[in-house]
mmCIF file of C-alpha atoms and ligand atoms in Angstrom:
data_model
loop_
_atom_site.group_PDB
_atom_site.id
_atom_site.type_symbol
_atom_site.label_atom_id
_atom_site.label_comp_id
_atom_site.label_asym_id
_atom_site.label_seq_id
_atom_site.Cartn_x
_atom_site.Cartn_y
_atom_site.Cartn_z
ATOM 1 C CA UNK V 1 25.593 31.376 7.623
ATOM 2 C CA UNK V 2 27.627 32.103 4.491
ATOM 3 C CA UNK V 3 26.831 35.273 2.573
ATOM 4 C CA UNK V 4 25.408 35.215 -0.910
ATOM 5 C CA UNK V 5 28.786 36.182 -2.366
ATOM 6 C CA UNK V 6 30.550 33.402 -0.478
ATOM 7 C CA UNK V 7 27.967 30.841 -1.584
ATOM 8 C CA UNK V 8 28.325 31.865 -5.224
ATOM 9 C CA UNK V 9 32.136 31.719 -4.960
ATOM 10 C CA UNK V 10 31.982 28.272 -3.363
ATOM 11 C CA UNK V 11 29.545 27.132 -6.043
ATOM 12 C CA UNK V 12 31.989 28.174 -8.742
ATOM 13 C CA UNK V 13 34.767 26.351 -6.913
ATOM 14 C CA UNK V 14 33.019 23.098 -6.029
ATOM 15 C CA UNK V 15 30.191 22.498 -8.490
ATOM 16 C CA UNK V 16 30.465 21.357 -12.097
ATOM 17 C CA UNK V 17 29.473 24.367 -14.210
ATOM 18 C CA UNK V 18 26.790 22.600 -16.281
ATOM 19 C CA UNK V 19 24.063 25.107 -15.351
ATOM 20 C CA UNK V 20 24.105 28.725 -16.497
ATOM 21 C CA UNK V 21 23.492 29.842 -12.928
ATOM 22 C CA UNK V 22 22.671 33.374 -11.818
ATOM 23 C CA UNK V 23 24.836 34.728 -8.963
ATOM 24 C CA UNK V 24 22.065 34.237 -6.431
ATOM 25 C CA UNK V 25 21.753 31.708 -3.593
ATOM 26 C CA UNK V 26 18.246 30.952 -2.396
ATOM 27 C CA UNK V 27 17.872 30.175 1.282
ATOM 28 C CA UNK V 28 14.131 30.070 1.964
ATOM 29 C CA UNK V 29 10.876 29.525 0.131
ATOM 30 C CA UNK V 30 7.256 29.698 1.153
ATOM 31 C CA UNK V 31 4.260 29.414 -1.166
ATOM 32 C CA UNK V 32 4.909 31.742 -4.084
ATOM 33 C CA UNK V 33 7.836 33.515 -2.412
ATOM 34 C CA UNK V 34 11.593 32.931 -2.361
ATOM 35 C CA UNK V 35 14.293 34.697 -0.346
ATOM 36 C CA UNK V 36 17.976 34.898 -1.267
ATOM 37 C CA UNK V 37 20.946 34.901 1.087
ATOM 38 C CA UNK V 38 20.960 38.714 1.148
ATOM 39 C CA UNK V 39 17.385 38.660 2.441
ATOM 40 C CA UNK V 40 15.862 39.834 -0.864
ATOM 41 C CA UNK V 41 12.314 38.595 -1.538
ATOM 42 C CA UNK V 42 11.095 37.341 -4.924
ATOM 43 C CA UNK V 43 7.670 36.503 -6.312
ATOM 44 C CA UNK V 44 8.184 33.151 -8.017
ATOM 45 C CA UNK V 45 6.146 32.833 -11.208
ATOM 46 C CA UNK V 46 8.212 29.944 -12.568
ATOM 47 C CA UNK V 47 8.228 27.445 -9.715
ATOM 48 C CA UNK V 48 11.743 26.040 -10.209
ATOM 49 C CA UNK V 49 11.045 24.817 -13.762
ATOM 50 C CA UNK V 50 7.652 23.618 -12.604
ATOM 51 C CA UNK V 51 8.992 21.493 -9.757
ATOM 52 C CA UNK V 52 7.022 23.402 -7.132
ATOM 53 C CA UNK V 53 4.413 24.469 -9.657
ATOM 54 C CA UNK V 54 1.535 22.814 -7.829
ATOM 55 C CA UNK V 55 2.211 23.213 -4.114
ATOM 56 C CA UNK V 56 4.534 26.218 -4.009
ATOM 57 C CA UNK V 57 7.634 26.249 -1.857
ATOM 58 C CA UNK V 58 7.756 24.217 1.354
ATOM 59 C CA UNK V 59 4.042 23.513 1.484
ATOM 60 C CA UNK V 60 3.129 22.656 5.104
ATOM 61 C CA UNK V 61 1.266 19.473 4.053
ATOM 62 C CA UNK V 62 4.307 18.210 2.124
ATOM 63 C CA UNK V 63 6.682 19.244 4.909
ATOM 64 C CA UNK V 64 4.522 17.457 7.511
ATOM 65 C CA UNK V 65 4.381 14.267 5.423
ATOM 66 C CA UNK V 66 8.172 14.279 5.032
ATOM 67 C CA UNK V 67 8.758 14.904 8.741
ATOM 68 C CA UNK V 68 6.347 12.134 9.717
ATOM 69 C CA UNK V 69 7.862 9.644 7.294
ATOM 70 C CA UNK V 70 11.460 10.641 8.093
ATOM 71 C CA UNK V 71 11.002 9.415 11.650
ATOM 72 C CA UNK V 72 9.280 6.199 10.575
ATOM 73 C CA UNK V 73 11.077 4.705 7.569
ATOM 74 C CA UNK V 74 13.146 6.474 4.927
ATOM 75 C CA UNK V 75 14.266 3.590 2.764
ATOM 76 C CA UNK V 76 13.926 -0.186 2.740
ATOM 77 C CA UNK V 77 14.919 -1.102 -0.828
ATOM 78 C CA UNK V 78 12.629 -2.463 -3.507
ATOM 79 C CA UNK V 79 12.860 -6.089 -2.404
ATOM 80 C CA UNK V 80 10.134 -4.924 -0.034
ATOM 81 C CA UNK V 81 7.098 -2.814 -0.630
ATOM 82 C CA UNK V 82 6.082 0.178 1.463
ATOM 83 C CA UNK V 83 2.846 2.014 2.245
ATOM 84 C CA UNK V 84 3.630 5.485 0.773
ATOM 85 C CA UNK V 85 4.567 4.127 -2.662
ATOM 86 C CA UNK V 86 1.416 2.011 -2.782
ATOM 87 C CA UNK V 87 -0.668 5.037 -1.793
ATOM 88 C CA UNK V 88 0.981 7.221 -4.448
ATOM 89 C CA UNK V 89 0.688 4.614 -7.215
ATOM 90 C CA UNK V 90 -3.013 4.177 -6.394
ATOM 91 C CA UNK V 91 -3.546 7.954 -6.421
ATOM 92 C CA UNK V 92 -1.956 8.213 -9.877
ATOM 93 C CA UNK V 93 -3.556 5.227 -11.579
ATOM 94 C CA UNK V 94 -7.058 5.920 -10.224
ATOM 95 C CA UNK V 95 -6.977 9.388 -11.781
ATOM 96 C CA UNK V 96 -5.290 8.318 -14.992
ATOM 97 C CA UNK V 97 -6.006 5.129 -16.944
ATOM 98 C CA UNK V 98 -5.512 2.377 -14.401
ATOM 99 C CA UNK V 99 -2.444 0.254 -15.033
ATOM 100 C CA UNK V 100 0.689 0.126 -12.890
ATOM 101 C CA UNK V 101 3.540 2.445 -11.890
ATOM 102 C CA UNK V 102 7.348 2.324 -11.788
ATOM 103 C CA UNK V 103 8.947 5.004 -9.581
ATOM 104 C CA UNK V 104 12.219 6.868 -10.067
ATOM 105 C CA UNK V 105 13.525 10.381 -9.389
ATOM 106 C CA UNK V 106 13.722 12.447 -12.560
ATOM 107 C CA UNK V 107 11.807 13.005 -15.762
ATOM 108 C CA UNK V 108 14.711 11.686 -17.795
ATOM 109 C CA UNK V 109 14.741 8.425 -15.825
ATOM 110 C CA UNK V 110 10.997 8.072 -16.259
ATOM 111 C CA UNK V 111 11.480 8.393 -20.022
ATOM 112 C CA UNK V 112 14.310 5.828 -19.949
ATOM 113 C CA UNK V 113 11.893 3.391 -18.321
ATOM 114 C CA UNK V 114 9.274 4.278 -20.951
ATOM 115 C CA UNK V 115 11.715 3.595 -23.809
ATOM 116 C CA UNK V 116 12.616 0.183 -22.391
ATOM 117 C CA UNK V 117 9.001 -0.695 -21.641
ATOM 118 C CA UNK V 118 7.900 0.375 -25.144
ATOM 119 C CA UNK V 119 10.615 -1.678 -26.850
ATOM 120 C CA UNK V 120 9.600 -4.798 -24.942
ATOM 121 C CA UNK V 121 5.865 -4.215 -25.327
ATOM 122 C CA UNK V 122 6.016 -3.446 -29.055
ATOM 123 C CA UNK V 123 7.755 -6.741 -29.737
ATOM 124 C CA UNK V 124 10.984 -8.065 -31.215
ATOM 125 C CA UNK V 125 12.650 -5.897 -33.847
ATOM 126 C CA UNK V 126 10.726 -2.771 -32.928
ATOM 127 C CA UNK V 127 13.203 -0.210 -31.579
ATOM 128 C CA UNK V 128 12.519 3.087 -33.345
ATOM 129 C CA UNK V 129 10.947 6.000 -31.500
ATOM 130 C CA UNK V 130 9.323 8.952 -33.210
ATOM 131 C CA UNK V 131 9.493 12.280 -31.360
ATOM 132 C CA UNK V 132 8.783 15.899 -32.286
ATOM 133 C CA UNK V 133 10.888 18.888 -33.240
ATOM 134 C CA UNK V 134 11.222 21.299 -30.293
ATOM 135 C CA UNK V 135 10.467 18.525 -27.813
ATOM 136 C CA UNK V 136 12.409 17.944 -24.602
ATOM 137 C CA UNK V 137 12.624 14.570 -22.883
ATOM 138 C CA UNK V 138 15.751 14.817 -20.693
ATOM 139 C CA UNK V 139 19.516 14.585 -20.627
ATOM 140 C CA UNK V 140 20.272 10.882 -20.142
ATOM 141 C CA UNK V 141 21.450 9.108 -23.287
ATOM 142 C CA UNK V 142 18.133 7.459 -24.195
ATOM 143 C CA UNK V 143 15.990 10.504 -23.461
ATOM 144 C CA UNK V 144 18.591 12.728 -25.138
ATOM 145 C CA UNK V 145 18.342 10.615 -28.280
ATOM 146 C CA UNK V 146 14.698 11.680 -28.603
ATOM 147 C CA UNK V 147 15.453 15.343 -27.879
ATOM 148 C CA UNK V 148 16.567 17.918 -30.518
ATOM 149 C CA UNK V 149 20.070 17.700 -31.970
ATOM 150 C CA UNK V 150 21.197 20.983 -30.383
ATOM 151 C CA UNK V 151 21.234 19.205 -26.996
ATOM 152 C CA UNK V 152 23.124 16.183 -28.380
ATOM 153 C CA UNK V 153 26.259 17.940 -29.662
ATOM 154 C CA UNK V 154 29.416 16.174 -28.508
ATOM 155 C CA UNK V 155 27.578 13.210 -27.009
ATOM 156 C CA UNK V 156 26.958 11.243 -30.197
ATOM 157 C CA UNK V 157 26.316 8.513 -31.147
ATOM 158 C CA UNK V 158 22.726 8.503 -29.967
ATOM 159 C CA UNK V 159 20.341 5.525 -29.749
ATOM 160 C CA UNK V 160 19.565 4.341 -33.274
ATOM 161 C CA UNK V 161 16.169 4.819 -34.845
ATOM 162 C CA UNK V 162 14.892 8.189 -33.708
ATOM 163 C CA UNK V 163 12.925 10.201 -36.244
ATOM 164 C CA UNK V 164 11.680 13.724 -35.481
ATOM 165 C CA UNK V 165 8.755 15.387 -37.193
ATOM 166 C CA UNK V 166 6.836 18.623 -36.632
ATOM 167 C CA UNK V 167 4.212 18.674 -33.888
ATOM 168 C CA UNK V 168 0.885 18.824 -35.716
ATOM 169 C CA UNK V 169 2.081 17.204 -38.950
ATOM 170 C CA UNK V 170 0.170 13.921 -38.948
ATOM 171 C CA UNK V 171 1.262 13.010 -42.489
ATOM 172 C CA UNK V 172 4.889 13.245 -41.388
ATOM 173 C CA UNK V 173 4.098 11.011 -38.401
ATOM 174 C CA UNK V 174 2.442 8.430 -40.652
ATOM 175 C CA UNK V 175 5.435 8.412 -42.999
ATOM 176 C CA UNK V 176 7.842 8.038 -40.081
ATOM 177 C CA UNK V 177 6.046 4.984 -38.659
ATOM 178 C CA UNK V 178 7.074 1.561 -39.915
ATOM 179 C CA UNK V 179 7.260 -2.035 -38.734
ATOM 180 C CA UNK V 180 10.377 -1.235 -36.715
ATOM 181 C CA UNK V 181 8.715 1.553 -34.705
ATOM 182 C CA UNK V 182 8.207 0.859 -31.014
ATOM 183 C CA UNK V 183 6.574 4.140 -30.006
ATOM 184 C CA UNK V 184 5.799 7.785 -30.545
ATOM 185 C CA UNK V 185 6.562 10.107 -27.632
ATOM 186 C CA UNK V 186 4.729 13.402 -27.328
ATOM 187 C CA UNK V 187 4.405 16.167 -24.756
ATOM 188 C CA UNK V 188 0.694 17.112 -24.535
ATOM 189 C CA UNK V 189 2.043 20.680 -24.336
ATOM 190 C CA UNK V 190 5.674 21.273 -25.309
ATOM 191 C CA UNK V 191 7.332 23.062 -22.380
ATOM 192 C CA UNK V 192 10.936 23.700 -23.381
ATOM 193 C CA UNK V 193 9.837 24.018 -27.018
ATOM 194 C CA UNK V 194 7.774 27.144 -26.304
ATOM 195 C CA UNK V 195 4.515 26.104 -24.598
ATOM 196 C CA UNK V 196 3.215 24.700 -27.889
ATOM 197 C CA UNK V 197 -0.280 23.232 -27.646
ATOM 198 C CA UNK V 198 -1.208 20.537 -30.194
ATOM 199 C CA UNK V 199 -4.771 20.400 -31.494
ATOM 200 C CA UNK V 200 -7.263 17.803 -30.302
ATOM 201 C CA UNK V 201 -7.588 16.595 -33.882
ATOM 202 C CA UNK V 202 -3.843 16.020 -34.114
ATOM 203 C CA UNK V 203 -3.709 14.087 -30.854
ATOM 204 C CA UNK V 204 -6.614 11.871 -31.910
ATOM 205 C CA UNK V 205 -5.019 11.240 -35.316
ATOM 206 C CA UNK V 206 -1.752 10.481 -33.552
ATOM 207 C CA UNK V 207 -3.432 7.878 -31.363
ATOM 208 C CA UNK V 208 -5.040 6.298 -34.432
ATOM 209 C CA UNK V 209 -1.758 6.345 -36.376
ATOM 210 C CA UNK V 210 0.031 4.563 -33.520
ATOM 211 C CA UNK V 211 -2.723 1.946 -33.336
ATOM 212 C CA UNK V 212 -2.642 1.168 -37.023
ATOM 213 C CA UNK V 213 1.160 0.964 -37.043
ATOM 214 C CA UNK V 214 1.329 -1.256 -33.940
ATOM 215 C CA UNK V 215 3.328 1.407 -32.068
ATOM 216 C CA UNK V 216 2.780 2.593 -28.494
ATOM 217 C CA UNK V 217 1.878 6.170 -27.641
ATOM 218 C CA UNK V 218 3.938 7.660 -24.812
ATOM 219 C CA UNK V 219 2.789 10.947 -23.258
ATOM 220 C CA UNK V 220 5.619 12.773 -21.525
ATOM 221 C CA UNK V 221 3.735 14.636 -18.801
ATOM 222 C CA UNK V 222 6.813 15.624 -16.822
ATOM 223 C CA UNK V 223 5.934 19.321 -17.258
ATOM 224 C CA UNK V 224 2.182 19.090 -17.649
ATOM 225 C CA UNK V 225 1.063 16.992 -14.665
ATOM 226 C CA UNK V 226 -0.383 16.733 -12.131
ATOM 227 C CA UNK V 227 -3.163 19.358 -12.307
ATOM 228 C CA UNK V 228 -1.046 22.100 -13.883
ATOM 229 C CA UNK V 229 -3.004 22.379 -17.133
ATOM 230 C CA UNK V 230 -6.453 22.252 -15.548
ATOM 231 C CA UNK V 231 -6.800 18.454 -15.829
ATOM 232 C CA UNK V 232 -5.154 15.852 -13.632
ATOM 233 C CA UNK V 233 -3.091 14.851 -16.685
ATOM 234 C CA UNK V 234 -2.880 16.928 -19.864
ATOM 235 C CA UNK V 235 -3.679 14.035 -22.225
ATOM 236 C CA UNK V 236 -7.201 14.267 -20.766
ATOM 237 C CA UNK V 237 -7.751 17.500 -22.732
ATOM 238 C CA UNK V 238 -7.611 15.612 -26.005
ATOM 239 C CA UNK V 239 -9.893 12.585 -25.638
ATOM 240 C CA UNK V 240 -7.018 10.142 -26.107
ATOM 241 C CA UNK V 241 -5.361 7.702 -23.730
ATOM 242 C CA UNK V 242 -1.658 6.907 -23.960
ATOM 243 C CA UNK V 243 -0.110 3.471 -23.489
ATOM 244 C CA UNK V 244 2.581 4.941 -21.271
ATOM 245 C CA UNK V 245 2.729 8.207 -19.350
ATOM 246 C CA UNK V 246 5.799 9.679 -17.700
ATOM 247 C CA UNK V 247 5.697 12.027 -14.710
ATOM 248 C CA UNK V 248 8.216 14.038 -12.708
ATOM 249 C CA UNK V 249 8.793 17.636 -11.598
ATOM 250 C CA UNK V 250 5.773 18.741 -9.495
ATOM 251 C CA UNK V 251 4.750 15.233 -8.376
ATOM 252 C CA UNK V 252 6.816 15.481 -5.196
ATOM 253 C CA UNK V 253 6.135 19.145 -4.371
ATOM 254 C CA UNK V 254 9.871 19.835 -4.722
ATOM 255 C CA UNK V 255 11.072 16.408 -3.601
ATOM 256 C CA UNK V 256 12.352 14.021 -6.320
ATOM 257 C CA UNK V 257 9.432 11.873 -7.436
ATOM 258 C CA UNK V 258 9.093 10.621 -11.011
ATOM 259 C CA UNK V 259 7.148 7.779 -12.546
ATOM 260 C CA UNK V 260 6.541 5.706 -15.619
ATOM 261 C CA UNK V 261 2.900 4.623 -15.754
ATOM 262 C CA UNK V 262 1.918 1.695 -17.976
ATOM 263 C CA UNK V 263 -1.643 1.136 -19.220
ATOM 264 C CA UNK V 264 -3.284 -2.180 -18.176
ATOM 265 C CA UNK V 265 -2.338 -3.902 -21.445
ATOM 266 C CA UNK V 266 1.360 -3.252 -20.791
ATOM 267 C CA UNK V 267 1.425 -3.146 -16.997
ATOM 268 C CA UNK V 268 3.291 -6.418 -16.500
ATOM 269 C CA UNK V 269 5.787 -6.124 -19.354
ATOM 270 C CA UNK V 270 8.702 -5.174 -17.108
ATOM 271 C CA UNK V 271 9.172 -8.414 -15.202
ATOM 272 C CA UNK V 272 11.696 -8.876 -12.334
ATOM 273 C CA UNK V 273 15.220 -8.043 -13.478
ATOM 274 C CA UNK V 274 14.149 -5.987 -16.497
ATOM 275 C CA UNK V 275 14.449 -2.576 -14.858
ATOM 276 C CA UNK V 276 15.094 -0.939 -11.508
ATOM 277 C CA UNK V 277 16.019 2.090 -9.446
ATOM 278 C CA UNK V 278 17.547 1.596 -5.999
ATOM 279 C CA UNK V 279 15.889 4.564 -4.333
ATOM 280 C CA UNK V 280 12.843 4.730 -6.621
ATOM 281 C CA UNK V 281 9.620 4.893 -4.654
ATOM 282 C CA UNK V 282 11.475 5.197 -1.365
ATOM 283 C CA UNK V 283 9.021 5.897 1.455
ATOM 284 C CA UNK V 284 10.286 9.427 2.121
ATOM 285 C CA UNK V 285 9.852 10.720 -1.455
ATOM 286 C CA UNK V 286 6.682 8.706 -2.002
ATOM 287 C CA UNK V 287 5.144 10.215 1.166
ATOM 288 C CA UNK V 288 5.794 13.674 -0.275
ATOM 289 C CA UNK V 289 4.167 12.596 -3.560
ATOM 290 C CA UNK V 290 1.146 11.125 -1.802
ATOM 291 C CA UNK V 291 0.737 14.389 0.125
ATOM 292 C CA UNK V 292 0.791 16.340 -3.161
ATOM 293 C CA UNK V 293 -1.947 14.204 -4.725
ATOM 294 C CA UNK V 294 -4.045 14.425 -1.550
ATOM 295 C CA UNK V 295 -3.686 18.195 -1.500
ATOM 296 C CA UNK V 296 -4.752 18.486 -5.151
ATOM 297 C CA UNK V 297 -7.862 16.445 -4.406
ATOM 298 C CA UNK V 298 -8.779 18.146 -1.126
ATOM 299 C CA UNK V 299 -8.219 21.700 -2.354
ATOM 300 C CA UNK V 300 -9.665 21.125 -5.806
ATOM 301 C CA UNK V 301 -6.457 22.356 -7.424
ATOM 302 C CA UNK V 302 -7.324 20.941 -10.871
ATOM 303 C CA UNK V 303 -10.273 23.320 -11.231
ATOM 304 C CA UNK V 304 -8.303 26.132 -9.595
ATOM 305 C CA UNK V 305 -5.485 25.763 -12.144
ATOM 306 C CA UNK V 306 -8.008 25.917 -14.996
ATOM 307 C CA UNK V 307 -9.728 29.052 -13.664
ATOM 308 C CA UNK V 308 -6.619 30.890 -12.486
ATOM 309 C CA UNK V 309 -4.740 30.057 -15.687
ATOM 310 C CA UNK V 310 -7.550 31.367 -17.881
ATOM 311 C CA UNK V 311 -7.637 34.610 -15.869
ATOM 312 C CA UNK V 312 -3.846 35.047 -16.202
ATOM 313 C CA UNK V 313 -3.942 34.438 -19.955
ATOM 314 C CA UNK V 314 -6.841 36.844 -20.400
ATOM 315 C CA UNK V 315 -5.055 39.507 -18.405
ATOM 316 C CA UNK V 316 -1.859 39.115 -20.421
ATOM 317 C CA UNK V 317 -3.800 39.254 -23.702
ATOM 318 C CA UNK V 318 -5.521 42.498 -22.782
ATOM 319 C CA UNK V 319 -2.586 44.195 -21.018
ATOM 320 C CA UNK V 320 -1.821 46.428 -23.989
ATOM 321 C CA UNK V 321 1.797 45.283 -24.366
ATOM 322 C CA UNK V 322 2.546 45.743 -28.059
ATOM 323 C CA UNK V 323 5.502 43.336 -28.022
ATOM 324 C CA UNK V 324 3.189 40.396 -27.140
ATOM 325 C CA UNK V 325 2.404 38.339 -30.257
ATOM 326 C CA UNK V 326 0.507 35.502 -28.634
ATOM 327 C CA UNK V 327 -0.475 34.185 -25.214
ATOM 328 C CA UNK V 328 -1.033 30.423 -25.192
ATOM 329 C CA UNK V 329 -1.217 27.422 -22.933
ATOM 330 C CA UNK V 330 -3.648 25.537 -20.775
ATOM 331 C CA UNK V 331 -4.334 26.128 -17.110
ATOM 332 C CA UNK V 332 -1.267 27.482 -15.379
ATOM 333 C CA UNK V 333 1.209 26.398 -18.039
ATOM 334 C CA UNK V 334 1.471 29.593 -20.018
ATOM 335 C CA UNK V 335 3.647 30.897 -22.848
ATOM 336 C CA UNK V 336 3.820 34.544 -23.897
ATOM 337 C CA UNK V 337 5.397 34.871 -27.316
ATOM 338 C CA UNK V 338 7.101 38.212 -27.941
ATOM 339 C CA UNK V 339 8.121 39.824 -31.199
ATOM 340 C CA UNK V 340 11.639 40.184 -29.791
ATOM 341 C CA UNK V 341 14.037 38.245 -27.517
ATOM 342 C CA UNK V 342 12.737 37.915 -23.967
ATOM 343 C CA UNK V 343 16.022 37.788 -22.039
ATOM 344 C CA UNK V 344 15.810 41.471 -21.044
ATOM 345 C CA UNK V 345 12.287 40.972 -19.747
ATOM 346 C CA UNK V 346 13.454 38.137 -17.499
ATOM 347 C CA UNK V 347 16.364 40.259 -16.206
ATOM 348 C CA UNK V 348 14.234 43.349 -15.611
ATOM 349 C CA UNK V 349 11.574 41.334 -13.807
ATOM 350 C CA UNK V 350 14.225 39.730 -11.619
ATOM 351 C CA UNK V 351 15.694 43.149 -10.775
ATOM 352 C CA UNK V 352 12.208 44.054 -9.602
ATOM 353 C CA UNK V 353 11.853 40.844 -7.588
ATOM 354 C CA UNK V 354 9.779 38.696 -9.967
ATOM 355 C CA UNK V 355 10.993 35.373 -11.368
ATOM 356 C CA UNK V 356 9.908 34.248 -14.835
ATOM 357 C CA UNK V 357 11.694 32.334 -17.595
ATOM 358 C CA UNK V 358 12.265 32.504 -21.337
ATOM 359 C CA UNK V 359 12.604 29.634 -23.782
ATOM 360 C CA UNK V 360 13.244 29.480 -27.527
ATOM 361 C CA UNK V 361 14.525 33.099 -27.148
ATOM 362 C CA UNK V 362 11.152 34.775 -27.548
ATOM 363 C CA UNK V 363 8.681 32.793 -25.432
ATOM 364 C CA UNK V 364 8.259 33.864 -21.807
ATOM 365 C CA UNK V 365 7.162 31.022 -19.569
ATOM 366 C CA UNK V 366 4.924 31.364 -16.553
ATOM 367 C CA UNK V 367 4.272 28.418 -14.267
ATOM 368 C CA UNK V 368 3.354 29.846 -10.869
ATOM 369 C CA UNK V 369 2.336 27.502 -8.091
ATOM 370 C CA UNK V 370 -1.358 26.679 -8.386
ATOM 371 C CA UNK V 371 -1.727 27.635 -4.714
ATOM 372 C CA UNK V 372 -0.063 31.049 -5.076
ATOM 373 C CA UNK V 373 -1.947 33.747 -3.164
ATOM 374 C CA UNK V 374 -4.015 36.033 -5.437
ATOM 375 C CA UNK V 375 -2.386 39.213 -4.119
ATOM 376 C CA UNK V 376 1.098 37.855 -4.787
ATOM 377 C CA UNK V 377 0.181 36.669 -8.270
ATOM 378 C CA UNK V 378 -1.318 40.072 -8.927
ATOM 379 C CA UNK V 379 1.852 41.817 -7.814
ATOM 380 C CA UNK V 380 3.990 39.575 -10.048
ATOM 381 C CA UNK V 381 1.793 40.055 -13.108
ATOM 382 C CA UNK V 382 1.612 43.811 -12.581
ATOM 383 C CA UNK V 383 5.412 43.994 -12.624
ATOM 384 C CA UNK V 384 5.647 41.773 -15.703
ATOM 385 C CA UNK V 385 3.068 43.862 -17.562
ATOM 386 C CA UNK V 386 4.839 47.090 -16.610
ATOM 387 C CA UNK V 387 8.131 45.697 -17.948
ATOM 388 C CA UNK V 388 6.463 44.533 -21.180
ATOM 389 C CA UNK V 389 4.592 47.784 -21.767
ATOM 390 C CA UNK V 390 7.783 49.809 -21.323
ATOM 391 C CA UNK V 391 10.048 47.513 -23.344
HETATM 392 N N1 PLP A 401 10.378 15.692 -20.025
HETATM 393 C C1 PLP A 401 9.989 16.973 -20.111
HETATM 394 C C2 PLP A 401 8.752 17.307 -20.886
HETATM 395 C C3 PLP A 401 10.731 17.974 -19.489
HETATM 396 O O1 PLP A 401 10.345 19.258 -19.585
HETATM 397 C C4 PLP A 401 11.890 17.608 -18.758
HETATM 398 C C5 PLP A 401 12.698 18.641 -18.087
HETATM 399 O O2 PLP A 401 12.516 19.814 -18.210
HETATM 400 C C6 PLP A 401 12.245 16.268 -18.687
HETATM 401 C C7 PLP A 401 11.468 15.326 -19.331
HETATM 402 C C8 PLP A 401 13.448 15.838 -17.924
HETATM 403 O O3 PLP A 401 13.179 15.932 -16.572
HETATM 404 P P1 PLP A 401 14.378 15.908 -15.493
HETATM 405 O O4 PLP A 401 15.099 17.210 -15.616
HETATM 406 O O5 PLP A 401 13.678 15.737 -14.194
HETATM 407 O O6 PLP A 401 15.226 14.744 -15.849
#
């Protein structure tokens, strides 16, 4: 097998440099642990941007489902249906708000489907989408159009009709809505934007504002679901129901599974020919997704995320690290805001074998796998606290 150095060199030679990659090649993962090509072990408290944030790395139930399905049927195209995608769609809709599901592979694609569905459902002439400052909805042109300008540089022009307002500012939302608005898109907790949690009052007012303006409410749950925040879906914290919900990241336990879920009223808007995705809902990925939802149910991971997350937040709040301004989040989607840039903290933790992330310069992000062993989580948090206390 190639050495770490060789893999990094080959990466630089053969891969487009669009990611600010670290010079590390990962070769193995199990639960909350990762190993690089030099054999170094890491405690993973970030779960690959949340992608393995429910099941951890290479969960045996997900691996078994993939192996089983790989020998049976990997792809048949969407002219036909298949059992795993039916099972997964049922698992999602039964725990959400009913309705129907469109499958794809990435959060951005799920949001593209949501934009198209919202435009059709809202009716002729309605094309505008309101989103929020510090949001993140993906890198494809439609999703990018809803995402902050700093990500759009050089790719303009964007889709027409996007207006951004501050999360929490309901008056600004009301002023932005008009008879050309198709939808408002909101993350029930902003991930990339700094783990920002809106209030219940704001989310209820937002729902009401959409209703009175004839606009749809889209919840982008690519980061927040399933189970991560201590509810199956994070909108369930706020007593509101969206018209459309998008999913991605952790839904496949590390395998590409994303979805656009339409509420019953809008479930048949996308008629044949209106949208598609060749490999969307293919049996192999869908089997992984179905295994993830089954695992959450069987191991009660929703409640576990709520309890474990609260314990982590409490521990971080009382750790005595003076540089910590605020610890916020829900369940195991946690932000630790520092009074200084957090890049050094991420580097020092990594040097000591613990993986975390920083966003918006000063907000450390923790999103360990819900199933992470207590002793491993403890070890990771101890290291993080030691780094913070001695910063
Ligand atoms: N929506 C949210 C809330 C996200 O955090 C992300 C990615 O981080 C996306 C959408 C885009 O997902 P993907 O990278 O799978 O396209």
